[in-house]
Coordinates of C-alpha atoms and ligand atoms in Angstrom, one line a residue:
M12 CA -0.2 -0.3 0.0
T13 CA 1.2 3.4 -0.7
P14 CA 2.2 5.0 2.8
R15 CA 0.1 7.6 3.8
I16 CA 0.5 11.4 2.9
F17 CA 0.4 14.4 5.2
N18 CA -2.6 15.8 4.7
F19 CA -3.3 19.5 4.7
S20 CA -6.8 19.6 3.0
A21 CA -9.1 22.4 4.2
G22 CA -11.8 19.9 4.1
P23 CA -12.8 16.7 3.7
C24 CA -9.4 15.7 5.3
T25 CA -7.4 13.5 7.1
L26 CA -9.0 11.2 8.7
P27 CA -7.0 9.5 11.9
L28 CA -5.5 6.2 11.4
E29 CA -7.9 4.4 14.0
V30 CA -10.9 4.8 12.7
L31 CA -10.4 4.2 9.2
E32 CA -8.8 1.0 10.5
E33 CA -11.7 -0.2 12.6
A34 CA -14.1 1.2 9.7
Q35 CA -12.5 -1.1 7.5
A36 CA -12.4 -4.0 10.2
E37 CA -15.9 -3.5 10.2
L38 CA -16.9 -3.3 7.0
L39 CA -18.1 -6.0 5.1
D40 CA -19.5 -8.1 8.9
Y41 CA -20.9 -5.6 11.0
H42 CA -20.7 -6.8 14.3
G43 CA -21.5 -11.2 13.2
M44 CA -24.0 -9.5 11.2
G45 CA -22.8 -10.7 7.9
M46 CA -23.8 -6.8 6.0
S47 CA -21.8 -3.7 6.5
I48 CA -23.7 -0.8 8.6
M49 CA -24.7 1.2 5.5
E50 CA -26.8 -2.3 4.4
I51 CA -28.8 -2.1 8.0
S52 CA -31.8 -0.4 8.2
H53 CA -31.1 2.9 10.1
R54 CA -34.9 2.0 12.5
T55 CA -33.3 -1.8 13.8
R56 CA -31.0 -2.7 17.1
F57 CA -28.1 -2.2 14.9
F58 CA -28.1 1.3 14.1
E59 CA -29.8 2.9 16.5
P60 CA -27.6 2.3 19.2
V61 CA -24.7 3.9 17.1
L62 CA -27.5 7.1 16.4
Y63 CA -28.3 8.0 20.2
E64 CA -24.7 7.1 21.3
T65 CA -23.4 9.4 19.1
L66 CA -26.1 12.2 19.7
D67 CA -25.0 11.7 23.6
L68 CA -21.0 11.8 23.2
A69 CA -21.5 14.4 20.4
K70 CA -23.0 16.8 23.2
R71 CA -20.5 15.5 26.2
L72 CA -18.0 15.9 24.4
I73 CA -18.3 19.7 23.7
G74 CA -20.0 20.1 26.8
A75 CA -23.2 21.4 26.1
P76 CA -25.8 22.0 28.7
E77 CA -28.8 19.9 29.2
C78 CA -31.3 22.3 27.7
F79 CA -29.8 22.1 24.0
T80 CA -30.8 19.2 22.1
P81 CA -28.2 17.5 19.7
L82 CA -29.0 17.4 15.6
L83 CA -27.7 15.2 13.3
L84 CA -28.7 17.0 10.2
S85 CA -28.0 15.7 6.4
G86 CA -26.3 18.0 4.2
G87 CA -23.3 20.2 4.7
A88 CA -23.2 23.7 7.5
S89 CA -24.2 25.4 3.8
V90 CA -27.6 24.0 4.8
Q91 CA -27.4 25.3 8.0
F92 CA -26.7 28.7 6.5
A93 CA -30.1 28.6 5.0
M94 CA -32.4 26.2 7.7
S95 CA -31.2 28.3 10.9
A96 CA -32.7 31.5 9.0
M97 CA -35.9 29.8 7.8
H98 CA -36.7 28.4 11.6
L99 CA -35.3 31.0 13.5
L100 CA -36.9 33.5 11.5
D101 CA -40.0 35.3 10.1
E102 CA -40.4 36.6 6.6
N103 CA -40.3 40.2 8.2
D104 CA -37.6 39.2 11.1
E105 CA -34.0 40.4 11.3
A106 CA -31.2 39.4 12.3
A107 CA -27.3 40.3 12.4
I108 CA -24.1 38.8 11.0
I109 CA -20.4 39.8 11.0
N110 CA -19.4 39.1 7.3
S111 CA -15.6 37.8 8.7
G112 CA -15.1 36.3 5.3
V113 CA -15.9 33.8 2.5
W114 CA -17.7 32.2 4.5
A115 CA -19.8 34.5 6.8
N116 CA -19.9 36.1 3.4
K117 CA -22.3 32.5 2.1
A118 CA -23.7 32.6 5.4
W119 CA -25.2 35.9 4.7
L120 CA -26.3 36.3 1.2
E121 CA -28.6 33.4 2.4
G122 CA -29.9 34.7 5.5
N123 CA -30.6 37.4 3.3
R124 CA -32.7 35.5 0.5
I125 CA -34.7 34.6 3.6
A126 CA -35.2 37.0 6.1
I127 CA -33.7 40.6 6.4
M128 CA -29.7 40.1 7.6
H129 CA -27.8 43.3 8.5
N130 CA -24.4 43.0 7.9
I131 CA -22.9 44.6 10.8
W132 CA -19.4 44.6 10.1
N133 CA -17.5 44.3 7.1
G134 CA -14.4 42.7 6.8
A135 CA -14.3 44.1 2.9
D136 CA -13.4 47.0 4.7
H137 CA -10.3 45.5 6.4
Q138 CA -9.0 43.0 3.5
F139 CA -10.3 40.7 5.8
L140 CA -6.9 40.9 8.2
T141 CA -8.8 41.4 11.1
L142 CA -12.2 40.7 13.1
P143 CA -13.4 43.0 14.9
N144 CA -14.1 43.1 19.2
D145 CA -17.5 43.8 21.0
E146 CA -17.0 47.7 21.3
A147 CA -17.4 47.3 17.0
L148 CA -20.8 45.8 16.7
T149 CA -23.8 47.4 17.2
I150 CA -26.7 45.0 17.6
P151 CA -29.7 46.5 15.5
K152 CA -33.2 47.0 17.8
N153 CA -34.7 44.1 16.1
A154 CA -32.4 42.0 15.5
R155 CA -32.8 38.3 17.2
Y156 CA -29.3 37.1 17.0
L157 CA -25.9 37.7 15.7
H158 CA -24.9 34.9 13.5
V159 CA -21.0 34.6 13.7
T160 CA -18.3 32.4 12.0
S161 CA -15.7 30.9 14.7
N162 CA -12.8 30.4 12.6
E163 CA -12.5 31.6 8.8
T164 CA -11.5 28.7 6.6
V165 CA -10.5 30.4 3.3
D166 CA -9.2 33.6 5.2
G167 CA -7.3 32.3 7.9
L168 CA -9.1 34.3 10.8
Q169 CA -10.3 32.9 14.0
F170 CA -12.5 34.6 17.2
P171 CA -10.3 33.6 20.0
Q172 CA -13.6 34.2 21.8
L173 CA -17.0 34.8 21.1
P174 CA -19.0 37.7 20.7
K175 CA -20.6 39.3 24.3
V176 CA -23.3 41.2 22.9
D177 CA -27.1 41.4 23.7
V178 CA -28.6 39.1 21.6
P179 CA -28.2 35.3 21.6
L180 CA -25.7 34.3 19.2
V181 CA -26.2 31.5 16.0
V182 CA -22.6 30.3 15.3
D183 CA -20.7 28.1 12.6
V184 CA -18.3 26.2 14.0
S185 CA -17.3 24.2 10.9
S186 CA -13.9 24.4 11.2
D187 CA -12.6 24.7 14.6
F188 CA -15.5 22.1 16.0
Y189 CA -14.2 20.5 19.3
T190 CA -11.1 22.2 19.2
R191 CA -12.3 24.7 21.7
A192 CA -14.8 25.1 24.2
I193 CA -18.4 27.0 23.7
D194 CA -20.0 30.2 26.0
W195 CA -23.5 28.3 25.0
D196 CA -24.9 30.8 27.9
R197 CA -24.8 33.1 25.1
C198 CA -25.7 30.5 21.9
A199 CA -29.4 30.1 20.6
L200 CA -27.7 27.4 17.6
V201 CA -24.4 26.5 16.8
Y202 CA -23.7 24.2 14.1
G203 CA -21.6 22.6 11.5
G204 CA -20.2 20.6 8.9
V205 CA -18.2 17.5 10.5
Q206 CA -15.7 17.1 7.8
K207 CA -12.8 19.4 9.4
N208 CA -12.1 17.8 12.9
L209 CA -14.7 14.4 13.2
A210 CA -15.8 12.1 10.1
P211 CA -16.8 12.8 6.0
S212 CA -18.5 15.4 4.3
G213 CA -22.0 15.5 4.1
L214 CA -23.4 15.6 7.9
S215 CA -23.7 18.6 10.0
L216 CA -24.0 18.6 14.0
A217 CA -26.3 21.3 15.9
F218 CA -26.7 21.8 18.9
I219 CA -30.1 24.0 19.5
H220 CA -30.7 26.0 22.6
Q221 CA -34.6 24.6 24.3
D222 CA -36.0 28.2 24.0
F223 CA -35.3 28.1 19.9
L224 CA -37.0 24.5 19.4
P225 CA -40.0 26.5 18.0
P226 CA -40.0 27.5 14.5
K227 CA -40.5 31.0 14.6
R228 CA -41.6 31.0 10.7
K229 CA -44.9 29.9 10.3
R230 CA -45.1 28.1 7.0
L231 CA -41.9 25.9 6.9
P232 CA -41.5 22.4 5.8
N233 CA -41.3 19.9 8.3
I234 CA -37.8 18.9 7.1
F235 CA -36.3 22.2 7.8
N236 CA -37.8 22.9 10.7
Y237 CA -35.3 21.5 13.9
Q238 CA -37.9 21.0 16.5
E239 CA -39.7 18.4 14.1
I240 CA -36.2 16.4 13.7
A241 CA -35.6 16.9 17.9
K242 CA -38.9 15.2 18.2
M243 CA -37.7 12.3 16.0
D244 CA -34.3 11.7 17.3
S245 CA -33.2 12.6 14.1
M246 CA -34.7 10.3 12.7
Y247 CA -37.8 12.3 10.9
N248 CA -36.4 10.9 7.4
T249 CA -33.6 8.6 6.8
P250 CA -30.3 9.6 8.1
P251 CA -26.9 9.5 6.7
T252 CA -25.8 6.2 8.3
W253 CA -22.7 5.9 7.0
Q254 CA -21.4 9.3 8.2
I255 CA -22.9 9.1 11.5
Y256 CA -20.8 5.9 12.1
M257 CA -18.0 7.4 10.9
L258 CA -19.0 10.6 13.4
N259 CA -19.5 7.7 16.9
L260 CA -15.8 6.5 15.4
G261 CA -14.3 9.7 15.6
L262 CA -15.7 10.9 18.5
K263 CA -14.6 7.7 20.5
W264 CA -11.4 8.9 19.2
L265 CA -11.1 12.6 20.3
E266 CA -12.5 11.5 23.9
K267 CA -9.8 8.8 23.8
N268 CA -6.9 11.4 22.9
G269 CA -8.0 13.8 25.5
G270 CA -11.2 15.5 23.9
I271 CA -11.1 19.6 23.4
P272 CA -8.6 20.4 26.2
H273 CA -6.0 18.2 24.4
F274 CA -6.9 19.6 20.9
H275 CA -7.6 23.1 21.9
A276 CA -4.0 22.5 23.6
L277 CA -3.1 21.3 20.2
A278 CA -3.7 23.4 17.5
N279 CA -2.6 26.6 20.0
K280 CA 0.7 24.6 19.7
R281 CA 0.6 23.7 16.3
S282 CA -0.6 27.0 15.0
A283 CA 2.1 29.2 17.3
K284 CA 5.2 26.5 15.8
L285 CA 4.0 27.6 12.4
Y286 CA 3.3 31.2 12.5
Q287 CA 6.7 31.7 14.2
A288 CA 8.0 29.7 10.9
I289 CA 6.4 32.8 8.6
D290 CA 7.6 35.7 11.1
S291 CA 11.1 34.4 11.9
T292 CA 11.7 35.4 7.8
D293 CA 10.7 37.8 5.2
F294 CA 10.2 35.0 2.8
Y295 CA 7.2 34.4 4.3
Q296 CA 4.0 36.5 4.8
N297 CA 1.3 36.2 7.4
T298 CA -0.8 39.6 7.6
I299 CA -3.6 38.8 9.3
D300 CA -3.5 41.2 12.9
K301 CA -2.3 38.8 15.2
R302 CA -5.1 38.8 17.6
Y303 CA -7.1 36.6 15.6
R304 CA -4.8 33.8 13.4
S305 CA -6.3 30.9 12.9
T306 CA -5.3 27.9 14.5
M307 CA -6.8 25.5 12.5
N308 CA -5.9 27.1 8.6
V309 CA -2.5 28.7 8.8
V310 CA -2.2 31.0 5.1
F311 CA 1.2 32.5 3.9
K312 CA 2.3 34.0 0.3
T313 CA 5.8 34.1 -0.4
P314 CA 7.5 36.8 -2.2
S315 CA 5.6 36.1 -5.3
D316 CA 2.3 33.8 -6.8
A317 CA 4.8 31.9 -9.2
L318 CA 6.6 30.5 -6.0
D319 CA 3.6 30.1 -3.9
T320 CA 2.9 27.4 -6.8
R321 CA 6.0 26.2 -6.7
F322 CA 6.0 25.7 -3.1
W323 CA 2.7 23.5 -3.1
Q324 CA 3.6 21.8 -5.9
E325 CA 7.1 20.6 -4.6
A326 CA 5.7 20.6 -1.2
E327 CA 3.2 17.4 -2.8
Q328 CA 6.1 15.7 -4.7
Q329 CA 7.5 15.4 -1.0
G330 CA 4.4 14.1 0.9
L331 CA 3.0 17.3 1.9
Y332 CA -0.7 17.0 0.1
A333 CA -2.8 20.3 -0.3
L334 CA -1.2 23.3 0.8
K335 CA -2.7 25.4 -2.5
G336 CA -4.6 28.1 -1.3
H337 CA -8.2 28.7 -1.7
K338 CA -8.8 29.7 -5.3
L339 CA -10.4 33.3 -3.6
V340 CA -7.8 34.1 -2.1
G341 CA -4.6 32.6 -4.0
G342 CA -1.7 31.5 -1.3
I343 CA -0.4 28.6 0.5
R344 CA -3.2 27.2 3.3
A345 CA -2.0 24.4 5.8
S346 CA -5.1 22.8 7.3
I347 CA -4.2 21.5 10.6
Y348 CA -7.7 19.5 12.2
N349 CA -7.2 17.1 14.7
A350 CA -6.6 14.0 13.4
L351 CA -3.2 15.1 11.5
P352 CA -0.1 14.2 13.0
D353 CA 2.3 16.1 14.6
S354 CA 5.2 14.8 12.4
A355 CA 2.9 16.4 10.0
V356 CA 3.6 20.1 11.0
D357 CA 7.0 18.9 11.6
A358 CA 7.8 17.7 8.3
L359 CA 6.0 21.3 7.0
I360 CA 8.3 23.6 8.9
A361 CA 11.1 21.8 7.2
F362 CA 9.9 21.8 3.9
M363 CA 9.1 25.5 4.7
T364 CA 12.9 26.3 5.7
D365 CA 14.7 24.5 2.8
F366 CA 12.1 25.8 0.3
A367 CA 13.3 29.6 1.5
N368 CA 16.9 29.0 1.5
E369 CA 16.6 27.9 -2.1
N370 CA 14.3 30.3 -3.8
K371 CA 15.9 33.5 -1.9
I372 CA 15.9 36.5 -4.0
Ligands
LIG427 N1 -18.8 27.2 7.4 C1 -17.3 26.9 7.5 C2 -17.0 27.5 8.4 C3 -16.4 26.3 6.5 O1 -15.2 26.3 6.5 C4 -17.7 25.4 5.1 C5 -16.9 24.4 4.4 N2 -15.8 24.9 3.9 C6 -18.9 25.5 4.8 C7 -19.6 26.0 6.2 C8 -19.8 24.7 4.4 O2 -19.5 23.3 4.3 P1 -20.4 22.7 3.4 O3 -19.6 22.7 1.9 O4 -19.9 21.2 3.7 O5 -21.6 22.7 3.1

């Protein structure tokens, strides 16, 4: 077999080897059933324990209080951009959003199709190099909530703390899920796609506060109604059983390895090492406000676009995969999610040093 490469992909991305091996071992014969878990009905004594265990584990590991209901939802976080607004807002209701980068912008555009979503802070005015502090945020009088993107996957920006404002928060935590504690007392809804830190893509995990379970919108299809889905324990319709099974394995792996406290410290340590490697030479540049640099997606540039391209191409030849920056921003991006081994970060830093020495102008 080809040895496993170091995968810096922004998602879908590297999964823990142990999880892949366990899934492989059970693939053809799940617990002596003579079939795979993908082939078993969701309403059976075989799948239901996986689902309930996943919901419990997800809630326990992230420390969500009793008043929050965990939900497993089909589709990525983009579905939640629309679904959260559809559930929480009627047509003429208002909410606010911080336009912190590429993903917040998408959430804003979707929200605006559904109700009135005020963009109260525009990162474009700051070249997407910084984030607002609480004093910079003025919440419109009628806003029911503030939408926040805790980590901007493309731009490499992260809120070290969630904003403290007078309205509840709806938070997209897709790209720093299970790497940070959540200020639950400020949140109405926390959602994220699972494909960065937990499982394969196509599944979202959300936690909704009980006060927000009844939908605000009068004519809302059940399939977009968190309360209806909660009533059915996330089995309103056929759930993505394979992803839920993989999430189950991923959460157990996360717990075994020390849970959020461990992965929070790990993200801080590894991103600090990378930023140190960037800042210690004039060759690499990351111009993001240091207070808001992401601990998950480290973006940087070399002195030219041509060298950026050479960087990720040569890196790939050396087994350092998917370092090309997002097409909207260019440059280089290292996504250092939970399952990436430490040795990958060390190998990247060694490569960065060699590359800078060989290509100094
Ligand atoms: N929010 C954030 C912060 C993301 O990084 C992404 C995906 N990269 C999304 C939302 C959208 O996720 P999906 O493509 O799975 O819908």
